[in-house]
């Protein structure tokens, strides 16, 4: 699993996989040494790696080892092309909006929800997609929708989307793990 932030999606996955023999989180790899996700991994006794340089393909490939599925959750760095090629169809990302809208470089965190509200959209949601060479652009695997309420702030919308993320990501991972195994 690749992370840069607090790791609530990692936590949702760890919790869901506790009851499942179908998959396990083998390693948590962070682009930042201070990512809260690293503490969650350590508490769950999952090995961790902090990348020295996330643009270094060799370093990332070494950290990924023989992973069967690579999950990006809150990972903010672009994956080097050779790593994308090596894991094509086995590397997924979760994004807090309904792609192809509200994605791309710089579209992360509160900015996504601010943009959704500013657009007047009545719905937002979550997208899980395969990773390609571009931010938030690979083939879509699954989406979950949530309403945008008239009185939503970026914070209230983010909270609703986050709940949907924590349900959708474990579902997709278990589904894909069942197919890869
Ligand atoms: C999530 O909203 C995810 O969709 C996005 O970054 C956020 C990560 O949150 N890519 P967390 O680190 O899993 O709490």
CSV table of C-alpha atoms and ligand atoms in Angstrom, one decimal:
chain,number,residue,atom,x,y,z
A,1,UNK,CA,0.0,0.0,0.0
A,2,UNK,CA,1.3,3.5,-0.9
A,3,UNK,CA,0.5,6.4,1.3
A,4,UNK,CA,1.4,10.0,2.0
A,5,UNK,CA,-1.1,11.0,4.7
A,6,UNK,CA,-3.1,10.0,7.7
A,7,UNK,CA,-4.1,6.6,6.4
A,8,UNK,CA,-7.7,6.3,7.3
A,9,UNK,CA,-8.2,4.2,4.1
A,10,UNK,CA,-5.3,2.0,5.2
A,11,UNK,CA,-7.1,1.6,8.5
A,12,UNK,CA,-10.4,0.6,6.8
A,13,UNK,CA,-8.5,-2.0,4.8
A,14,UNK,CA,-6.6,-3.3,7.8
A,15,UNK,CA,-9.9,-3.6,9.7
A,16,UNK,CA,-11.7,-5.3,6.8
A,17,UNK,CA,-8.9,-7.8,6.1
A,18,UNK,CA,-8.8,-8.9,9.7
A,19,UNK,CA,-11.8,-11.0,9.0
A,20,UNK,CA,-10.6,-12.2,5.7
A,21,UNK,CA,-8.0,-14.8,4.8
A,22,UNK,CA,-8.2,-13.6,1.1
A,23,UNK,CA,-5.7,-10.8,1.4
A,24,UNK,CA,-3.3,-9.0,3.7
A,25,UNK,CA,-1.5,-5.7,3.7
A,26,UNK,CA,2.1,-6.9,3.2
A,27,UNK,CA,3.9,-3.5,3.4
A,28,UNK,CA,3.1,0.2,3.8
A,29,UNK,CA,5.3,2.5,1.7
A,30,UNK,CA,5.2,6.2,2.4
A,31,UNK,CA,6.5,9.2,0.4
A,32,UNK,CA,6.9,11.1,3.7
A,33,UNK,CA,8.5,10.1,7.0
A,34,UNK,CA,5.8,11.8,9.0
A,35,UNK,CA,2.7,10.2,7.4
A,36,UNK,CA,0.2,9.1,10.1
A,37,UNK,CA,-0.4,6.0,8.0
A,38,UNK,CA,3.0,4.7,9.2
A,39,UNK,CA,1.9,4.7,12.8
A,40,UNK,CA,-1.2,2.8,11.8
A,41,UNK,CA,0.9,0.2,10.0
A,42,UNK,CA,3.3,-0.2,12.9
A,43,UNK,CA,0.4,-0.7,15.3
A,44,UNK,CA,-0.9,-3.5,13.0
A,45,UNK,CA,2.7,-5.0,12.8
A,46,UNK,CA,2.8,-4.3,9.0
A,47,UNK,CA,6.3,-3.6,7.7
A,48,UNK,CA,6.9,-0.1,6.5
A,49,UNK,CA,9.3,1.7,4.1
A,50,UNK,CA,9.8,5.4,3.7
A,51,UNK,CA,11.0,6.3,0.2
A,52,UNK,CA,14.1,8.4,0.0
A,53,UNK,CA,13.0,9.7,-3.5
A,54,UNK,CA,9.6,8.8,-4.8
A,55,UNK,CA,10.7,9.5,-8.3
A,56,UNK,CA,13.3,6.8,-8.1
A,57,UNK,CA,11.8,3.8,-9.9
A,58,UNK,CA,14.4,1.4,-8.7
A,59,UNK,CA,13.8,2.3,-5.1
A,60,UNK,CA,10.1,2.0,-5.5
A,61,UNK,CA,10.3,-1.3,-7.3
A,62,UNK,CA,12.6,-2.7,-4.6
A,63,UNK,CA,10.1,-1.6,-1.9
A,64,UNK,CA,7.2,-3.2,-3.8
A,65,UNK,CA,9.0,-6.5,-4.2
A,66,UNK,CA,6.6,-9.2,-5.4
A,67,UNK,CA,3.4,-7.5,-4.4
A,68,UNK,CA,0.4,-9.0,-6.1
A,69,UNK,CA,-1.7,-5.8,-5.8
A,70,UNK,CA,-0.6,-2.3,-5.1
A,71,UNK,CA,-3.0,0.1,-3.5
A,72,UNK,CA,-2.5,3.9,-3.6
A,73,UNK,CA,-4.6,5.6,-0.9
A,74,UNK,CA,-3.7,9.3,-0.3
A,75,UNK,CA,-0.4,8.8,-2.2
A,76,UNK,CA,0.5,12.2,-3.6
A,77,UNK,CA,3.4,11.4,-5.9
A,78,UNK,CA,3.4,10.4,-9.6
A,79,UNK,CA,4.3,6.7,-10.1
A,80,UNK,CA,7.4,6.4,-12.4
A,81,UNK,CA,6.5,4.9,-15.8
A,82,UNK,CA,8.5,1.8,-15.5
A,83,UNK,CA,6.7,1.0,-12.2
A,84,UNK,CA,3.3,1.6,-13.8
A,85,UNK,CA,4.3,-0.9,-16.6
A,86,UNK,CA,5.5,-3.5,-14.2
A,87,UNK,CA,2.2,-3.4,-12.2
A,88,UNK,CA,-0.3,-2.5,-14.9
A,89,UNK,CA,-3.7,-3.8,-14.1
A,90,UNK,CA,-2.5,-4.6,-10.5
A,91,UNK,CA,-2.1,-1.1,-9.2
A,92,UNK,CA,-5.1,0.9,-8.1
A,93,UNK,CA,-5.8,4.4,-6.7
A,94,UNK,CA,-8.7,5.8,-4.7
A,95,UNK,CA,-9.9,9.3,-5.5
A,96,UNK,CA,-12.5,11.3,-3.5
A,97,UNK,CA,-14.7,12.4,-6.4
A,98,UNK,CA,-16.4,11.0,-9.5
A,99,UNK,CA,-13.7,10.8,-12.1
A,100,UNK,CA,-13.1,11.8,-14.8
A,101,UNK,CA,-14.3,15.1,-13.2
A,102,UNK,CA,-12.4,16.8,-10.4
A,103,UNK,CA,-9.2,14.9,-10.8
A,104,UNK,CA,-5.7,15.5,-12.1
A,105,UNK,CA,-2.5,17.2,-10.9
A,106,UNK,CA,-3.1,19.3,-7.7
A,107,UNK,CA,-6.6,17.9,-7.2
A,108,UNK,CA,-6.4,16.4,-3.8
A,109,UNK,CA,-7.6,16.9,-0.3
A,110,UNK,CA,-10.1,19.8,0.4
A,111,UNK,CA,-9.5,21.3,-3.1
A,112,UNK,CA,-11.4,18.5,-4.6
A,113,UNK,CA,-14.5,19.1,-2.5
A,114,UNK,CA,-14.3,22.9,-2.8
A,115,UNK,CA,-14.3,22.4,-6.6
A,116,UNK,CA,-17.3,20.1,-6.5
A,117,UNK,CA,-19.3,22.5,-4.4
A,118,UNK,CA,-18.2,25.5,-6.6
A,119,UNK,CA,-19.4,23.6,-9.7
A,120,UNK,CA,-22.9,23.2,-8.3
A,121,UNK,CA,-22.9,19.4,-8.8
A,122,UNK,CA,-25.7,17.6,-7.0
A,123,UNK,CA,-23.6,14.4,-6.5
A,124,UNK,CA,-20.0,13.6,-5.7
A,125,UNK,CA,-18.5,10.3,-4.6
A,126,UNK,CA,-15.5,8.0,-4.8
A,127,UNK,CA,-13.6,6.4,-7.7
A,128,UNK,CA,-11.3,3.5,-7.6
A,129,UNK,CA,-9.3,3.1,-10.8
A,130,UNK,CA,-6.3,1.4,-12.2
A,131,UNK,CA,-3.1,3.6,-12.2
A,132,UNK,CA,-1.6,4.7,-15.5
A,133,UNK,CA,1.1,7.3,-16.3
A,134,UNK,CA,-1.2,10.2,-15.4
A,135,UNK,CA,-2.7,11.5,-12.2
A,136,UNK,CA,-6.3,10.1,-11.8
A,137,UNK,CA,-6.7,9.0,-15.4
A,138,UNK,CA,-6.5,5.1,-15.6
A,139,UNK,CA,-9.5,2.8,-16.3
A,140,UNK,CA,-12.3,3.1,-13.7
A,141,UNK,CA,-13.0,0.0,-11.6
A,142,UNK,CA,-15.8,1.1,-9.3
A,143,UNK,CA,-17.5,4.3,-8.1
A,144,UNK,CA,-19.8,5.1,-5.1
A,145,UNK,CA,-22.0,8.1,-5.2
A,146,UNK,CA,-23.0,10.5,-2.3
A,147,UNK,CA,-25.3,13.5,-2.5
A,148,UNK,CA,-24.0,17.0,-2.3
A,149,UNK,CA,-26.3,18.9,0.1
A,150,UNK,CA,-27.2,22.6,-0.3
A,151,UNK,CA,-25.6,23.6,2.9
A,152,UNK,CA,-22.4,21.5,2.5
A,153,UNK,CA,-19.0,22.9,3.2
A,154,UNK,CA,-15.9,21.2,1.9
A,155,UNK,CA,-15.5,19.6,5.3
A,156,UNK,CA,-19.0,18.2,5.6
A,157,UNK,CA,-18.8,16.9,2.0
A,158,UNK,CA,-15.3,15.4,2.6
A,159,UNK,CA,-16.6,13.5,5.7
A,160,UNK,CA,-19.5,12.0,3.6
A,161,UNK,CA,-17.2,11.0,0.8
A,162,UNK,CA,-14.6,9.6,3.3
A,163,UNK,CA,-17.2,7.2,4.7
A,164,UNK,CA,-18.0,6.0,1.2
A,165,UNK,CA,-14.2,5.5,0.6
A,166,UNK,CA,-13.8,3.4,3.6
A,167,UNK,CA,-16.6,1.1,2.4
A,168,UNK,CA,-15.6,0.9,-1.3
A,169,UNK,CA,-11.8,0.4,-1.0
A,170,UNK,CA,-12.0,-2.9,1.0
A,171,UNK,CA,-14.7,-4.2,-1.3
A,172,UNK,CA,-12.6,-3.6,-4.4
A,173,UNK,CA,-9.5,-4.9,-2.9
A,174,UNK,CA,-11.2,-8.1,-1.8
A,175,UNK,CA,-12.8,-8.5,-5.2
A,176,UNK,CA,-9.5,-8.0,-7.0
A,177,UNK,CA,-7.6,-10.2,-4.6
A,178,UNK,CA,-10.1,-13.0,-5.3
A,179,UNK,CA,-9.4,-12.7,-9.0
A,180,UNK,CA,-5.6,-12.5,-8.8
A,181,UNK,CA,-5.3,-15.4,-6.4
B,1,LIG,C1,-8.5,10.1,0.5
B,1,LIG,O1,-9.5,11.1,0.3
B,1,LIG,C2,-8.2,9.5,-0.8
B,1,LIG,O2,-9.3,9.3,-1.7
B,1,LIG,C3,-7.3,10.5,-1.4
B,1,LIG,O3,-6.5,11.0,-0.3
B,1,LIG,C4,-7.2,10.8,0.9
B,1,LIG,C5,-6.4,9.9,1.8
B,1,LIG,O4,-6.9,9.8,3.1
B,1,LIG,N1,-6.5,10.0,-2.5
B,1,LIG,P1,-6.2,8.8,4.1
B,1,LIG,O5,-4.8,9.1,4.2
B,1,LIG,O6,-6.6,7.4,3.6
B,1,LIG,O7,-6.9,9.1,5.4
